[in-house]
Short mmCIF file of C-alpha atoms in Angstrom, two decimals:
data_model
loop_
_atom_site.label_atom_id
_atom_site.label_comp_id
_atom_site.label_asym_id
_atom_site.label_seq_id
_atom_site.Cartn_x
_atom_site.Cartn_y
_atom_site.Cartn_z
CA UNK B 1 -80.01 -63.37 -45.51
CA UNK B 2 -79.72 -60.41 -43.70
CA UNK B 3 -82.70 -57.59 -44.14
CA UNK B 4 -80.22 -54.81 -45.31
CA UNK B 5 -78.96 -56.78 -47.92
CA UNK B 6 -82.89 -57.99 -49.03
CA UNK B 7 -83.18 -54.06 -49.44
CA UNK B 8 -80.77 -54.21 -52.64
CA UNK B 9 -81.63 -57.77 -54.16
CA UNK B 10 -83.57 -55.87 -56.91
CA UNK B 11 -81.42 -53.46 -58.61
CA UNK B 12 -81.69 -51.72 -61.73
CA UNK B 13 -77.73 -51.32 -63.30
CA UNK B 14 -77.54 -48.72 -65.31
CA UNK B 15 -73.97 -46.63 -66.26
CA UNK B 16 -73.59 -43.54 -63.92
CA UNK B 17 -73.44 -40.61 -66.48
CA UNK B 18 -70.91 -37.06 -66.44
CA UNK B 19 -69.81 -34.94 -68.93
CA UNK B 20 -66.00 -34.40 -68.34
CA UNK B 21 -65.47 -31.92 -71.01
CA UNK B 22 -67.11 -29.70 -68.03
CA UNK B 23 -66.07 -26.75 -66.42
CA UNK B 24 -66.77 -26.92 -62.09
CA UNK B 25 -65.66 -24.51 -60.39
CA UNK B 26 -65.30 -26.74 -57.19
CA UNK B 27 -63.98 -30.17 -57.16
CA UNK B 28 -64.80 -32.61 -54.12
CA UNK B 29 -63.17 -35.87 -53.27
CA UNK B 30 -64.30 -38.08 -50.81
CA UNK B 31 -66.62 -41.66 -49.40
CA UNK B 32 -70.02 -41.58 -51.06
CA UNK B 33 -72.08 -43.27 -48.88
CA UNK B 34 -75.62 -43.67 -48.19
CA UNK B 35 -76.54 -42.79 -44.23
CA UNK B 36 -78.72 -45.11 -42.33
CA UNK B 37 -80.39 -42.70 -40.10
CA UNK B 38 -82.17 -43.27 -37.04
CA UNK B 39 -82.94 -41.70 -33.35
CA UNK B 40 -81.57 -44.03 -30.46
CA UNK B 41 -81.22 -44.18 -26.83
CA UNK B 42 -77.82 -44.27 -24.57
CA UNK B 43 -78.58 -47.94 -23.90
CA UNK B 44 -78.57 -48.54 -27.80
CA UNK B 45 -75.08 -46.76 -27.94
CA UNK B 46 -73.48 -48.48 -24.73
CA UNK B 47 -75.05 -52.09 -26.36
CA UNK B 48 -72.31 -51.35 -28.93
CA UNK B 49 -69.78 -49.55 -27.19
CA UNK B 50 -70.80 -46.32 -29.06
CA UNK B 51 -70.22 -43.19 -27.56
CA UNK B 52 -71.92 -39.59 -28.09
CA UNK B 53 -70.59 -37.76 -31.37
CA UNK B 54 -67.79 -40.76 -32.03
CA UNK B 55 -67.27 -41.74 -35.32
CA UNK B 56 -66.28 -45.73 -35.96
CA UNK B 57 -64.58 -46.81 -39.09
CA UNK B 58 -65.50 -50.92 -39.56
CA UNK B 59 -62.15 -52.29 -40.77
CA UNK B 60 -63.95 -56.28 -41.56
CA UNK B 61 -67.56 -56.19 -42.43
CA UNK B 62 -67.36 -60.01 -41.70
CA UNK B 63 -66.16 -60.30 -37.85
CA UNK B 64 -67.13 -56.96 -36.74
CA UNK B 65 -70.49 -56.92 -34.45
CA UNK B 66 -71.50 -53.34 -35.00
CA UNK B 67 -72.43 -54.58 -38.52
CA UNK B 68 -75.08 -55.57 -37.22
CA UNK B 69 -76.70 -51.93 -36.66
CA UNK B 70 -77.71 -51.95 -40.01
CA UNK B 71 -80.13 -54.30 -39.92
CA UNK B 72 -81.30 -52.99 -36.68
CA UNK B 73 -82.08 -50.06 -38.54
CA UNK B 74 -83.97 -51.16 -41.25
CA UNK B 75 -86.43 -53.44 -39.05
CA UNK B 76 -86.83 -49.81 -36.86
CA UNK B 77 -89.78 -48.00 -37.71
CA UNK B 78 -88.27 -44.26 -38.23
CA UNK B 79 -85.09 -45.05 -39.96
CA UNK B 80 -84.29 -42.97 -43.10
CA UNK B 81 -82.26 -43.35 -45.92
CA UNK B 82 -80.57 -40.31 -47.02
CA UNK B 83 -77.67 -39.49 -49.58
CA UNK B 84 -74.21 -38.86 -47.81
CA UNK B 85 -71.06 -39.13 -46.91
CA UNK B 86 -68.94 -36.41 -45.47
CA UNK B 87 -67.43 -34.36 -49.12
CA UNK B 88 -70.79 -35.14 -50.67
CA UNK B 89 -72.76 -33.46 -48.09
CA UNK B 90 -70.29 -30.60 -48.18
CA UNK B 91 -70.49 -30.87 -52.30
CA UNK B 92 -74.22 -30.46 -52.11
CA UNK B 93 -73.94 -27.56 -49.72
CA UNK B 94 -72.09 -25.70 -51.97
CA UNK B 95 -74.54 -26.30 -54.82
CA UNK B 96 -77.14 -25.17 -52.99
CA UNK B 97 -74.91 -21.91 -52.67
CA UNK B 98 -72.90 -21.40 -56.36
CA UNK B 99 -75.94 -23.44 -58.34
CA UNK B 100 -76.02 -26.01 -60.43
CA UNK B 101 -73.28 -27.43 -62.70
CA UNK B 102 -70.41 -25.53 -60.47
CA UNK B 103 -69.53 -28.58 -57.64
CA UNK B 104 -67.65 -31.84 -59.53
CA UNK B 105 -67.71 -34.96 -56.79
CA UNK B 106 -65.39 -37.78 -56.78
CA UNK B 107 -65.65 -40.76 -55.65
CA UNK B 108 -66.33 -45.01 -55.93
CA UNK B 109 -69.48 -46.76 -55.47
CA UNK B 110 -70.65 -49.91 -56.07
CA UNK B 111 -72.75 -50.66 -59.47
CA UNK B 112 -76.02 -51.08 -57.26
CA UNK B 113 -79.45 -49.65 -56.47
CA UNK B 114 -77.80 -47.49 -53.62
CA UNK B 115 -75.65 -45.69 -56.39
CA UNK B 116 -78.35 -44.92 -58.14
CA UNK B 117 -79.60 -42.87 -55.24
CA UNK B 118 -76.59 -41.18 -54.60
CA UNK B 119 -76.48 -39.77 -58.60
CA UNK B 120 -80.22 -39.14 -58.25
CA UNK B 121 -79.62 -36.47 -54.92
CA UNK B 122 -76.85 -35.29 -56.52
CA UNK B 123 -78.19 -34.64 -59.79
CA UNK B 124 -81.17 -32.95 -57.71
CA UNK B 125 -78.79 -30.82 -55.92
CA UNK B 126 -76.79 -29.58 -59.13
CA UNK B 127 -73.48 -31.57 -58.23
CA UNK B 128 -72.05 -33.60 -61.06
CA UNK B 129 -70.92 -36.92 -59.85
CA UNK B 130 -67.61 -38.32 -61.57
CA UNK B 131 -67.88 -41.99 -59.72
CA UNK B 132 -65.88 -44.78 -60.23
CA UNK B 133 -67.59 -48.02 -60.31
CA UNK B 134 -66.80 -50.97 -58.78
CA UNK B 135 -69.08 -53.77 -60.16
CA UNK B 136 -67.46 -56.15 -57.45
CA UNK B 137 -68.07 -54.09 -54.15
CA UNK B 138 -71.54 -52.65 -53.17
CA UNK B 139 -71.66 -48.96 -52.45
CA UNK B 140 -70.58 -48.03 -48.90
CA UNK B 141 -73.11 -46.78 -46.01
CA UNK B 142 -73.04 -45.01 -42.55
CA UNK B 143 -75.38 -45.53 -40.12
CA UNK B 144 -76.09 -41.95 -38.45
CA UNK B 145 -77.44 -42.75 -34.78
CA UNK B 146 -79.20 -39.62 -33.43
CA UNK B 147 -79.17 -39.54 -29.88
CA UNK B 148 -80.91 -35.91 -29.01
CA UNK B 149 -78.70 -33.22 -30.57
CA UNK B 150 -76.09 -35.47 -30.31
CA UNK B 151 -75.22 -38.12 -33.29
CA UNK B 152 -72.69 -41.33 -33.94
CA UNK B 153 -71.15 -42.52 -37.13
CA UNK B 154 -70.82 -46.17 -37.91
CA UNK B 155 -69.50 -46.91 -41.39
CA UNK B 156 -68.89 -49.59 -43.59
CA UNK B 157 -66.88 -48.40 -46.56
CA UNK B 158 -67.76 -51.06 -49.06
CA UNK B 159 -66.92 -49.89 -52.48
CA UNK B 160 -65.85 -45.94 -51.47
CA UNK B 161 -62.74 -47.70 -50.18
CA UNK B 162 -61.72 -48.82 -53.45
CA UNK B 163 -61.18 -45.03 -55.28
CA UNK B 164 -57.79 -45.18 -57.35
CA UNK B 165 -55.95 -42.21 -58.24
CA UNK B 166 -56.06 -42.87 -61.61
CA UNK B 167 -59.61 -42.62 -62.34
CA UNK B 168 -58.39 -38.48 -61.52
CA UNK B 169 -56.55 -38.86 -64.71
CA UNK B 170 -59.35 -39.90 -66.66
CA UNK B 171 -60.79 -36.61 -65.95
CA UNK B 172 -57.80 -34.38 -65.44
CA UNK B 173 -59.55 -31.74 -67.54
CA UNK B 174 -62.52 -31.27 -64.78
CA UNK B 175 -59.48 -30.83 -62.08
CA UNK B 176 -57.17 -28.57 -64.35
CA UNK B 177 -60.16 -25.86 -64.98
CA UNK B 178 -61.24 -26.33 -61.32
CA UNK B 179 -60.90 -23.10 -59.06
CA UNK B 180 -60.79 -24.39 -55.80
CA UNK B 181 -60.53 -27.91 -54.22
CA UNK B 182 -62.43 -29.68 -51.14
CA UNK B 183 -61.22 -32.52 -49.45
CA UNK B 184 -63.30 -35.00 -46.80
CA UNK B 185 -60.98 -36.28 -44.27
CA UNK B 186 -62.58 -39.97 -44.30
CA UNK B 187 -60.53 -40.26 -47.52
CA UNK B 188 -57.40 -40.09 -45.94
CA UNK B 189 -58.36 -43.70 -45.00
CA UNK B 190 -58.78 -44.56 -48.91
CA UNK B 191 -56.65 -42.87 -51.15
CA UNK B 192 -54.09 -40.52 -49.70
CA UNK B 193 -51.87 -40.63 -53.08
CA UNK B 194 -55.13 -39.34 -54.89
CA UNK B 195 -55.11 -36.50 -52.10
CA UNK B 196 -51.51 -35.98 -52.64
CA UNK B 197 -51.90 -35.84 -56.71
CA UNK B 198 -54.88 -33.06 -56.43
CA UNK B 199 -52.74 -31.26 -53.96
CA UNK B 200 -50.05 -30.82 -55.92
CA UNK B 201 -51.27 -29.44 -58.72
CA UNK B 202 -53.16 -26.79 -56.29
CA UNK B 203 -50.21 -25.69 -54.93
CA UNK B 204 -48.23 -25.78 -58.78
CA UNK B 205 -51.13 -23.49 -59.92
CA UNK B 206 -52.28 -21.44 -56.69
CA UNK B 207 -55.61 -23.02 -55.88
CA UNK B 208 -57.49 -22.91 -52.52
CA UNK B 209 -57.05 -26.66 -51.15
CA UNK B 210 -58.98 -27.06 -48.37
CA UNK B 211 -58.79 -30.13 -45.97
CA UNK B 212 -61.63 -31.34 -43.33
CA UNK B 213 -60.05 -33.75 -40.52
CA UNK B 214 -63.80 -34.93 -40.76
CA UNK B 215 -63.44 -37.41 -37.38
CA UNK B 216 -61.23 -37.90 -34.43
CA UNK B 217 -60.28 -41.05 -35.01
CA UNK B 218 -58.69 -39.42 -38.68
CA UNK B 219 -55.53 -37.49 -36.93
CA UNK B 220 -55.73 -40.62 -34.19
CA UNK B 221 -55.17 -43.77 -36.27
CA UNK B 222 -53.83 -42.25 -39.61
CA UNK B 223 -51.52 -39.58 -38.38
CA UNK B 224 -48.78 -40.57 -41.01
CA UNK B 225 -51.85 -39.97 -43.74
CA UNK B 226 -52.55 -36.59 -42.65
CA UNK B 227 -48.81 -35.75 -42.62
CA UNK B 228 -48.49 -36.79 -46.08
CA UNK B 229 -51.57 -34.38 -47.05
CA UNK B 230 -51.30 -31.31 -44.56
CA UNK B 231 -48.49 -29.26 -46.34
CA UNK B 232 -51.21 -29.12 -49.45
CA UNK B 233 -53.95 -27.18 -47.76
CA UNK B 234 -54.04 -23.60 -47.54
CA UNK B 235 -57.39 -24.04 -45.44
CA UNK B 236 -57.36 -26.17 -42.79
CA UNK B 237 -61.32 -27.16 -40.97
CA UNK B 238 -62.04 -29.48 -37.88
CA UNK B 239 -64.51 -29.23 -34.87
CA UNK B 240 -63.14 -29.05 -31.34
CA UNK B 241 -63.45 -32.30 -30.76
CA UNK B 242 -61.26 -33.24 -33.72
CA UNK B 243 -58.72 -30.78 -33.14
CA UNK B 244 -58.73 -32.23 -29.48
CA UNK B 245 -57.79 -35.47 -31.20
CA UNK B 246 -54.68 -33.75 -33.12
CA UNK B 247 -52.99 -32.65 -30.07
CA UNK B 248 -53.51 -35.73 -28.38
CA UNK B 249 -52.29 -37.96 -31.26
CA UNK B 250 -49.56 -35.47 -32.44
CA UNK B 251 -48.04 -33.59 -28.92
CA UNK B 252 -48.40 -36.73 -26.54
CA UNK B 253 -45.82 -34.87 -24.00
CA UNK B 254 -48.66 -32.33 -23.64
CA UNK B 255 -46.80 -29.63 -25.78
CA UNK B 256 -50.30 -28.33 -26.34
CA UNK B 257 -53.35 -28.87 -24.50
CA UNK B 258 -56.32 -30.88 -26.15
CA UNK B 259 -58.69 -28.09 -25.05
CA UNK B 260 -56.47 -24.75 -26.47
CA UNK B 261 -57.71 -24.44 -30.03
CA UNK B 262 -55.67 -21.70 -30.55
CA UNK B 263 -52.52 -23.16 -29.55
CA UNK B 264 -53.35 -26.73 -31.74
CA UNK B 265 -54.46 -24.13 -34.61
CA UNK B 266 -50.91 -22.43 -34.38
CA UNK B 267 -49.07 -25.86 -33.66
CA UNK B 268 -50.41 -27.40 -37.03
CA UNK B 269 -49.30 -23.80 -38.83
CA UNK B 270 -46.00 -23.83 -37.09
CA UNK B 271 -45.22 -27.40 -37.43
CA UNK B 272 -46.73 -29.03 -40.90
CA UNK B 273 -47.92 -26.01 -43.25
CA UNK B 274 -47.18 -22.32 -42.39
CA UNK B 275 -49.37 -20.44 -45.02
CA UNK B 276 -52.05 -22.52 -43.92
CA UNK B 277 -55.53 -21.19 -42.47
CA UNK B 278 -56.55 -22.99 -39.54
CA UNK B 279 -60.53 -23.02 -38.92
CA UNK B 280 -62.02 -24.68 -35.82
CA UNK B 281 -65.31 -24.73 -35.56
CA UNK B 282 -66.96 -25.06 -31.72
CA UNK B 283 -70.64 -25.66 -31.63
CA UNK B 284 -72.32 -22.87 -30.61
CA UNK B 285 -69.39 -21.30 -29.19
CA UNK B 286 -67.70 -18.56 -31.86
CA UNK B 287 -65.31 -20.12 -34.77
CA UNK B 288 -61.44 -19.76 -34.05
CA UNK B 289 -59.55 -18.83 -37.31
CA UNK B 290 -56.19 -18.82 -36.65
CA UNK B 291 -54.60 -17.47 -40.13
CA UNK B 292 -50.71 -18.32 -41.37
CA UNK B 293 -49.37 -14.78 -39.91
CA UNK B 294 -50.38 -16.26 -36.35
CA UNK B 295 -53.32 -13.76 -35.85
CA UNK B 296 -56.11 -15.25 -34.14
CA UNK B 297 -60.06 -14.35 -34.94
CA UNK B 298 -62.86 -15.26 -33.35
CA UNK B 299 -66.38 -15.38 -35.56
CA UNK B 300 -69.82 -16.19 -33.62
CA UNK B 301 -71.99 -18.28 -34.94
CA UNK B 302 -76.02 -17.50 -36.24
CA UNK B 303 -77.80 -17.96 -33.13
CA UNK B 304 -80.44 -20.92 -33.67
CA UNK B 305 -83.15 -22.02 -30.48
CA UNK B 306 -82.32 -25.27 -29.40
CA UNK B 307 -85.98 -25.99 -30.38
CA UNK B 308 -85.50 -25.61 -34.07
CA UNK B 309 -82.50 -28.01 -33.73
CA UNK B 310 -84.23 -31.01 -36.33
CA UNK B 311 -81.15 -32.75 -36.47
CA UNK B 312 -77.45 -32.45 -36.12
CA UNK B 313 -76.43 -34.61 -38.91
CA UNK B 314 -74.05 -32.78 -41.37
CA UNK B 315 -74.16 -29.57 -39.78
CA UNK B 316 -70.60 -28.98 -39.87
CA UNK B 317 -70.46 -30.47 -43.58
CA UNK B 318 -72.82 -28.02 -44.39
CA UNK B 319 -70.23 -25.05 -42.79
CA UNK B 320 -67.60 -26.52 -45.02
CA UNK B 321 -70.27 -26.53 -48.03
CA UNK B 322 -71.01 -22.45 -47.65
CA UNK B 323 -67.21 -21.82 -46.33
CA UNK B 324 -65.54 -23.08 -49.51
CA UNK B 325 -68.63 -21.66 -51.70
CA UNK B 326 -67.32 -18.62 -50.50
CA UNK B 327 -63.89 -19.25 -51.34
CA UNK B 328 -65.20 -19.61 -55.38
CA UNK B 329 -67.16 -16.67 -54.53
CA UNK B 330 -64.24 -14.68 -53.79
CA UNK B 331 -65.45 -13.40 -50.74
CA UNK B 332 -63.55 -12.65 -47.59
CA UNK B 333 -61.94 -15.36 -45.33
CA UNK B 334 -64.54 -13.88 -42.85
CA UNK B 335 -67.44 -13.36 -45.33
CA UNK B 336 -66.49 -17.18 -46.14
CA UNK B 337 -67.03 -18.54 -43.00
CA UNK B 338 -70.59 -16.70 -42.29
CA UNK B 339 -71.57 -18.25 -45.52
CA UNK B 340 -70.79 -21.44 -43.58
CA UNK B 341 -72.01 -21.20 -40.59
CA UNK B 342 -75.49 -19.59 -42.25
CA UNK B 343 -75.92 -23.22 -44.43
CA UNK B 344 -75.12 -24.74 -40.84
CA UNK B 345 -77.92 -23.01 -39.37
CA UNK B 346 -80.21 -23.82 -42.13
CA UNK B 347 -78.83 -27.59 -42.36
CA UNK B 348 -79.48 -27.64 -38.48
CA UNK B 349 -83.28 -27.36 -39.11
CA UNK B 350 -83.47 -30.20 -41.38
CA UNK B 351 -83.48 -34.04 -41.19
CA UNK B 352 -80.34 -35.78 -42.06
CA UNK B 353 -77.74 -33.77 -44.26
CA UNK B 354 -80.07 -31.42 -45.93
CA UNK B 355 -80.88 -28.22 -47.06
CA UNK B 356 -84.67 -26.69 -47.67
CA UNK B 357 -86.44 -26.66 -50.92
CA UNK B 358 -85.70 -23.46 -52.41
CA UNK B 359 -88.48 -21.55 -53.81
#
């Protein structure tokens, strides 16, 4: 029996409790997961084929060998558990901007110990969790290998691959008097008909609908996804890298080059959604906002010494987190995305995908 699955022989099942009658201004969709954290070497990433800042998806649990990091990380000395999963880190980042009882989460997770923790951070944080259980499939898990400032995702989706559009129905209330909608890209690998159903009634009743690609591999292996979901956003996020990914996947003939994120950001505007807002975020280099007019801003980021870096781990969830508090705040598209990058800079000084204690 394998040591991670030791860690959640004793579980206490109890029903995971919301109040859909509700009112959130923010409503989040995405892969709860809980991360596996850990620092590691370059030899621990090349004994898996792992490279820096990659993000693998593990299609069988049962054949494939990287499944195997988990229980490497839970016999290290160091490792961490912490609440996460792409939308959920960006859910509790906007919490810990708007407050409590303003950020609604969807998602599925197994009816395990590991669920449990998930409601607890989120109930902590202020975000209302509308799960669906799956009493079948455990809850899903990343393991978050820190390598310097440099991190790589390994996940196992268990039970967050198993969300069904319906359970939106259940609580179509909570999405009808929602303001503004967030949407992890990871789930394009899950439900892309749920993405599709929130989208719609966004762009029915006006609402900000804002779309993470979340991981190269997301506009690499599930292009036809993405298509599906892209003329729904009117706020479009991804990190060089990702965007890199786009052109590569999307303009194969070298139409645009991998490294011009203004020319993918007006590509995506011209070509899938043109009142879109596309917003690449560049490490420490300034943000490119490239808006649906074709006008092209560029917004620096705080300024943070390397040696306050704690951890990389969710940073750019956390950008998304301020960026679409802003968006409920009404601020400015600019305003927005200094809100983001200021819970970036704070996120950047914790462990894992975290934000300080307030006072």
């Amino acid at each position: 029996m394998s040591l991670f699955i030791k860690r959640i022989i004793q579980r206490t099942i109890h029903t995971i409790p919301y109040n859909s009658k509700m009112s959130y201004p923010l409503v989040c969709l995405g892969n709860p997961l809980l991360d596996v954290q850990a620092n590691v070497t370059p030899e621990y990433l090349a004994k898996y084929s792992l490279k820096s800042n990659d993000a693998i998806l593990i299609d069988d649990a049962k054949t494939d060998p990287r499944m195997a990091i988990f229980d490497d990380l839970v016999a290290q000395e160091g490792t961490i558990f912490v609440a996460g999963g792409a939308a959920q880190n960006t859910a509790r980042g906007a919490a810990y901007e708007l407050g409590p009882n303003k950020v609604a989460y969807f998602g599925c997770v197994g009816k395990d110990k590991f669920s449990e923790q998930l409601l607890e951070e989120n109930q902590k944080a202020g975000v209302t969790s509308l799960y669906l259980v799956n009493e079948q499939i455990g809850t899903g898990k990343c393991a978050a290998l820190i390598n310097g400032v440099d991190r790589s995702l390994v996940t196992d989706l268990g039970a967050a691959n198993h969300f069904k559009p319906e359970h939106l129905d259940k609580h179509w209330s909570v999405v009808e008097n929602a303001k503004a909608f967030y949407i992890g890209g990871f789930h394009l690998t899950v439900s892309p008909e749920a993405i599709v159903k929130l989208g719609k009634h966004a762009k029915e009743t006006g609402k900000p609908f804002v779309i993470n690609f979340s991981a190269p591999f997301v506009p690499q292996f599930f292009k036809d996804a993405l298509i599906q979901v892209l003329p729904y956003a009117t706020h479009i996020i991804a990190n060089e890298t990702e965007a890199a990914s786009f052109a590569e996947s999307f303009y194969p003939g070298g139409e645009v080059k991998s490294d011009d994120l203004v020319g993918i950001a007006k590509k995506i505007i011209s070509d899938y959604n043109k009142n879109a807002t596309v917003i690449f975020t560049h490490g420490l280099e300034p943000t490119v906002v490239v808006t649906s007019d074709l006008s092209v801003n560029e917004i620096p980021v705080h300024p943070l010494e390397k040696s306050k870096i704690a951890d990389s781990n969710g940073a750019g969830d956390a950008f998304a987190g301020g960026f679409v508090a802003g968006l409920i705040l009404g601020e400015s598209l600019e305003k927005s995305i200094d809100r983001g990058q200021g819970l970036a800079k704070l996120s950047l000084q914790e462990v894992g995908p975290s934000y300080p204690k307030k006072a």
